[in-house]
Amino acid sequence: MNRFNDLRQKMNSKYRETVQRRYYTVTGENPNEKILDNLIATGESETFLQKAIQEQDRGHVMDTIMEIQEMHNAVKEMEKNLRELHQVFMDMAVLVQGQGKQLNDIESHVNRANSFVRGGTQQLEVARKYQRNTRKIISARRQGRGGVGWGGVGWRRILI
């Protein structure tokens, strides 16, 4: 009989701890002995806790739903931004493709201009050589040599 009473007392103690823990979980406050005894004696501990849990769960569910809705809206906004970014890249691709021919034309014109500049540089070197030779001839004629002393070298040989 003592074992039965001990077991009964142990079960009551555990049940009391359970009710106390649930009450604290629902309300955030530790119940005093009077509230705890009242809940256990009247049997309202289960109904009180169920109602509180349902209300809390409803609030918790509503909070969760709001959080999910906010995340969903953020994801939708991100999708919209990604679509806009994709469109920007597509527009850039079209522009680059459209201007690719122009870029190729510009490159070919630059290459042609480069070859013309090189050719012009060579022609300037030849012209400078002609200029020096012409100045020599003019200077010699002014000094009165006039062709004498040149050993019969023609104009063509002087210029080359």
Short mmCIF file of C-alpha atoms in Angstrom, two decimals:
data_model
loop_
_atom_site.label_atom_id
_atom_site.label_comp_id
_atom_site.label_asym_id
_atom_site.label_seq_id
_atom_site.Cartn_x
_atom_site.Cartn_y
_atom_site.Cartn_z
CA MET A 1 0.00 0.00 0.00
CA ASN A 2 2.91 2.36 0.74
CA ARG A 3 4.34 1.67 -2.68
CA PHE A 4 0.98 2.54 -4.20
CA ASN A 5 0.82 5.82 -2.27
CA ASP A 6 4.42 6.63 -3.17
CA LEU A 7 3.71 5.95 -6.83
CA ARG A 8 0.52 8.02 -6.67
CA GLN A 9 2.34 10.92 -5.02
CA LYS A 10 5.15 10.68 -7.59
CA MET A 11 2.63 10.80 -10.47
CA ASN A 12 0.83 13.78 -8.90
CA SER A 13 4.15 15.57 -8.51
CA LYS A 14 5.07 14.93 -12.16
CA TYR A 15 1.62 16.03 -13.32
CA ARG A 16 1.95 19.19 -11.22
CA GLU A 17 5.36 19.91 -12.82
CA THR A 18 3.87 19.30 -16.26
CA VAL A 19 0.98 21.73 -15.60
CA GLN A 20 3.40 24.28 -14.18
CA ARG A 21 5.69 23.94 -17.22
CA ARG A 22 2.77 24.23 -19.67
CA TYR A 23 1.34 27.24 -17.82
CA TYR A 24 4.75 28.92 -17.99
CA THR A 25 5.08 28.07 -21.68
CA VAL A 26 1.67 29.55 -22.48
CA THR A 27 1.70 32.63 -20.26
CA GLY A 28 5.40 33.23 -19.74
CA GLU A 29 4.85 33.40 -15.97
CA ASN A 30 5.37 30.84 -13.24
CA PRO A 31 2.04 30.02 -11.56
CA ASN A 32 1.77 30.36 -7.81
CA GLU A 33 0.63 27.39 -5.72
CA LYS A 34 -2.97 28.61 -5.54
CA ILE A 35 -3.36 28.87 -9.33
CA LEU A 36 -1.67 25.51 -9.79
CA ASP A 37 -3.92 23.83 -7.19
CA ASN A 38 -7.02 25.44 -8.73
CA LEU A 39 -6.12 24.28 -12.26
CA ILE A 40 -5.46 20.72 -11.10
CA ALA A 41 -8.49 20.49 -8.76
CA THR A 42 -11.07 21.80 -11.22
CA GLY A 43 -9.61 19.93 -14.18
CA GLU A 44 -9.41 23.20 -16.07
CA SER A 45 -5.69 22.77 -16.55
CA GLU A 46 -6.28 20.81 -19.73
CA THR A 47 -8.99 23.09 -21.14
CA PHE A 48 -7.13 26.26 -20.12
CA LEU A 49 -3.95 25.00 -21.62
CA GLN A 50 -5.68 23.78 -24.79
CA LYS A 51 -7.43 27.14 -25.28
CA ALA A 52 -4.25 29.06 -24.58
CA ILE A 53 -2.25 26.81 -26.86
CA GLN A 54 -4.85 27.14 -29.61
CA GLU A 55 -4.86 30.92 -29.25
CA GLN A 56 -1.10 30.99 -29.08
CA ASP A 57 -0.87 28.61 -31.99
CA ARG A 58 -3.29 30.77 -33.93
CA GLY A 59 -1.12 33.80 -33.21
CA HIS A 60 1.98 31.79 -33.91
CA VAL A 61 0.45 30.49 -37.13
CA MET A 62 -0.56 34.02 -38.13
CA ASP A 63 2.96 35.24 -37.38
CA THR A 64 4.38 32.38 -39.40
CA ILE A 65 1.98 33.11 -42.26
CA MET A 66 2.97 36.79 -42.21
CA GLU A 67 6.64 35.83 -42.18
CA ILE A 68 6.11 33.44 -45.09
CA GLN A 69 4.15 36.13 -46.96
CA GLU A 70 6.98 38.63 -46.42
CA MET A 71 9.51 36.08 -47.68
CA HIS A 72 7.28 35.33 -50.67
CA ASN A 73 7.02 39.04 -51.48
CA ALA A 74 10.79 39.41 -51.15
CA VAL A 75 11.32 36.45 -53.49
CA LYS A 76 8.85 37.94 -55.99
CA GLU A 77 10.68 41.27 -55.83
CA MET A 78 13.98 39.48 -56.34
CA GLU A 79 12.53 37.60 -59.34
CA LYS A 80 11.33 40.90 -60.79
CA ASN A 81 14.77 42.46 -60.32
CA LEU A 82 16.44 39.43 -61.90
CA ARG A 83 14.07 39.63 -64.88
CA GLU A 84 14.92 43.32 -65.28
CA LEU A 85 18.63 42.54 -65.06
CA HIS A 86 18.19 39.77 -67.64
CA GLN A 87 16.44 42.25 -69.93
CA VAL A 88 19.31 44.73 -69.51
CA PHE A 89 21.79 42.03 -70.54
CA MET A 90 19.61 41.07 -73.51
CA ASP A 91 19.45 44.72 -74.60
CA MET A 92 23.22 44.99 -74.24
CA ALA A 93 23.69 41.87 -76.35
CA VAL A 94 21.49 43.33 -79.08
CA LEU A 95 23.41 46.61 -78.97
CA VAL A 96 26.78 44.87 -79.10
CA GLN A 97 25.63 42.68 -81.95
CA GLY A 98 24.27 45.69 -83.83
CA GLN A 99 27.42 47.68 -83.27
CA GLY A 100 29.73 44.75 -83.96
CA LYS A 101 29.80 45.57 -87.68
CA GLN A 102 30.56 49.20 -86.90
CA LEU A 103 33.35 48.13 -84.55
CA ASN A 104 34.79 45.89 -87.27
CA ASP A 105 34.55 48.78 -89.76
CA ILE A 106 36.31 51.09 -87.31
CA GLU A 107 39.04 48.51 -86.79
CA SER A 108 39.59 48.11 -90.54
CA HIS A 109 39.69 51.91 -90.97
CA VAL A 110 42.25 52.19 -88.18
CA ASN A 111 44.38 49.50 -89.83
CA ARG A 112 44.14 51.26 -93.20
CA ALA A 113 45.04 54.59 -91.59
CA ASN A 114 48.02 52.92 -89.93
CA SER A 115 49.27 51.60 -93.26
CA PHE A 116 48.75 55.04 -94.86
CA VAL A 117 50.73 56.67 -92.05
CA ARG A 118 53.58 54.18 -92.53
CA GLY A 119 53.54 54.81 -96.27
CA GLY A 120 53.44 58.56 -95.67
CA THR A 121 56.40 58.28 -93.31
CA GLN A 122 58.41 56.46 -95.96
CA GLN A 123 57.44 59.04 -98.57
CA LEU A 124 58.49 61.84 -96.20
CA GLU A 125 61.91 60.20 -95.80
CA VAL A 126 62.28 60.02 -99.59
CA ALA A 127 61.09 63.64 -99.93
CA ARG A 128 63.61 64.72 -97.28
CA LYS A 129 66.36 63.00 -99.28
CA TYR A 130 65.19 64.79 -102.47
CA GLN A 131 65.07 68.07 -100.57
CA ARG A 132 68.65 67.68 -99.32
CA ASN A 133 69.91 66.80 -102.78
CA THR A 134 67.99 69.67 -104.35
CA ARG A 135 69.41 72.10 -101.82
CA LYS A 136 72.90 70.84 -102.62
CA ILE A 137 72.35 71.44 -106.33
CA ILE A 138 70.85 74.89 -105.78
CA SER A 139 73.64 75.81 -103.41
CA ALA A 140 76.25 74.61 -105.88
CA ARG A 141 74.67 76.61 -108.71
CA ARG A 142 74.52 79.72 -106.57
CA GLN A 143 78.18 79.39 -105.76
CA GLY A 144 78.84 79.35 -109.44
CA ARG A 145 79.88 75.81 -109.89
CA GLY A 146 76.92 75.15 -112.11
CA GLY A 147 77.59 71.53 -112.85
CA VAL A 148 81.32 71.82 -113.19
CA GLY A 149 83.15 69.47 -110.92
CA TRP A 150 80.38 67.02 -110.70
CA GLY A 151 81.89 64.66 -113.10
CA GLY A 152 78.92 64.62 -115.43
CA VAL A 153 76.55 63.14 -112.89
CA GLY A 154 73.00 63.67 -114.06
CA TRP A 155 70.06 64.80 -112.04
CA ARG A 156 68.79 61.33 -111.70
CA ARG A 157 71.88 60.03 -109.97
CA ILE A 158 71.98 62.93 -107.56
CA LEU A 159 68.43 62.36 -106.38
CA ILE A 160 68.83 58.71 -105.65
#
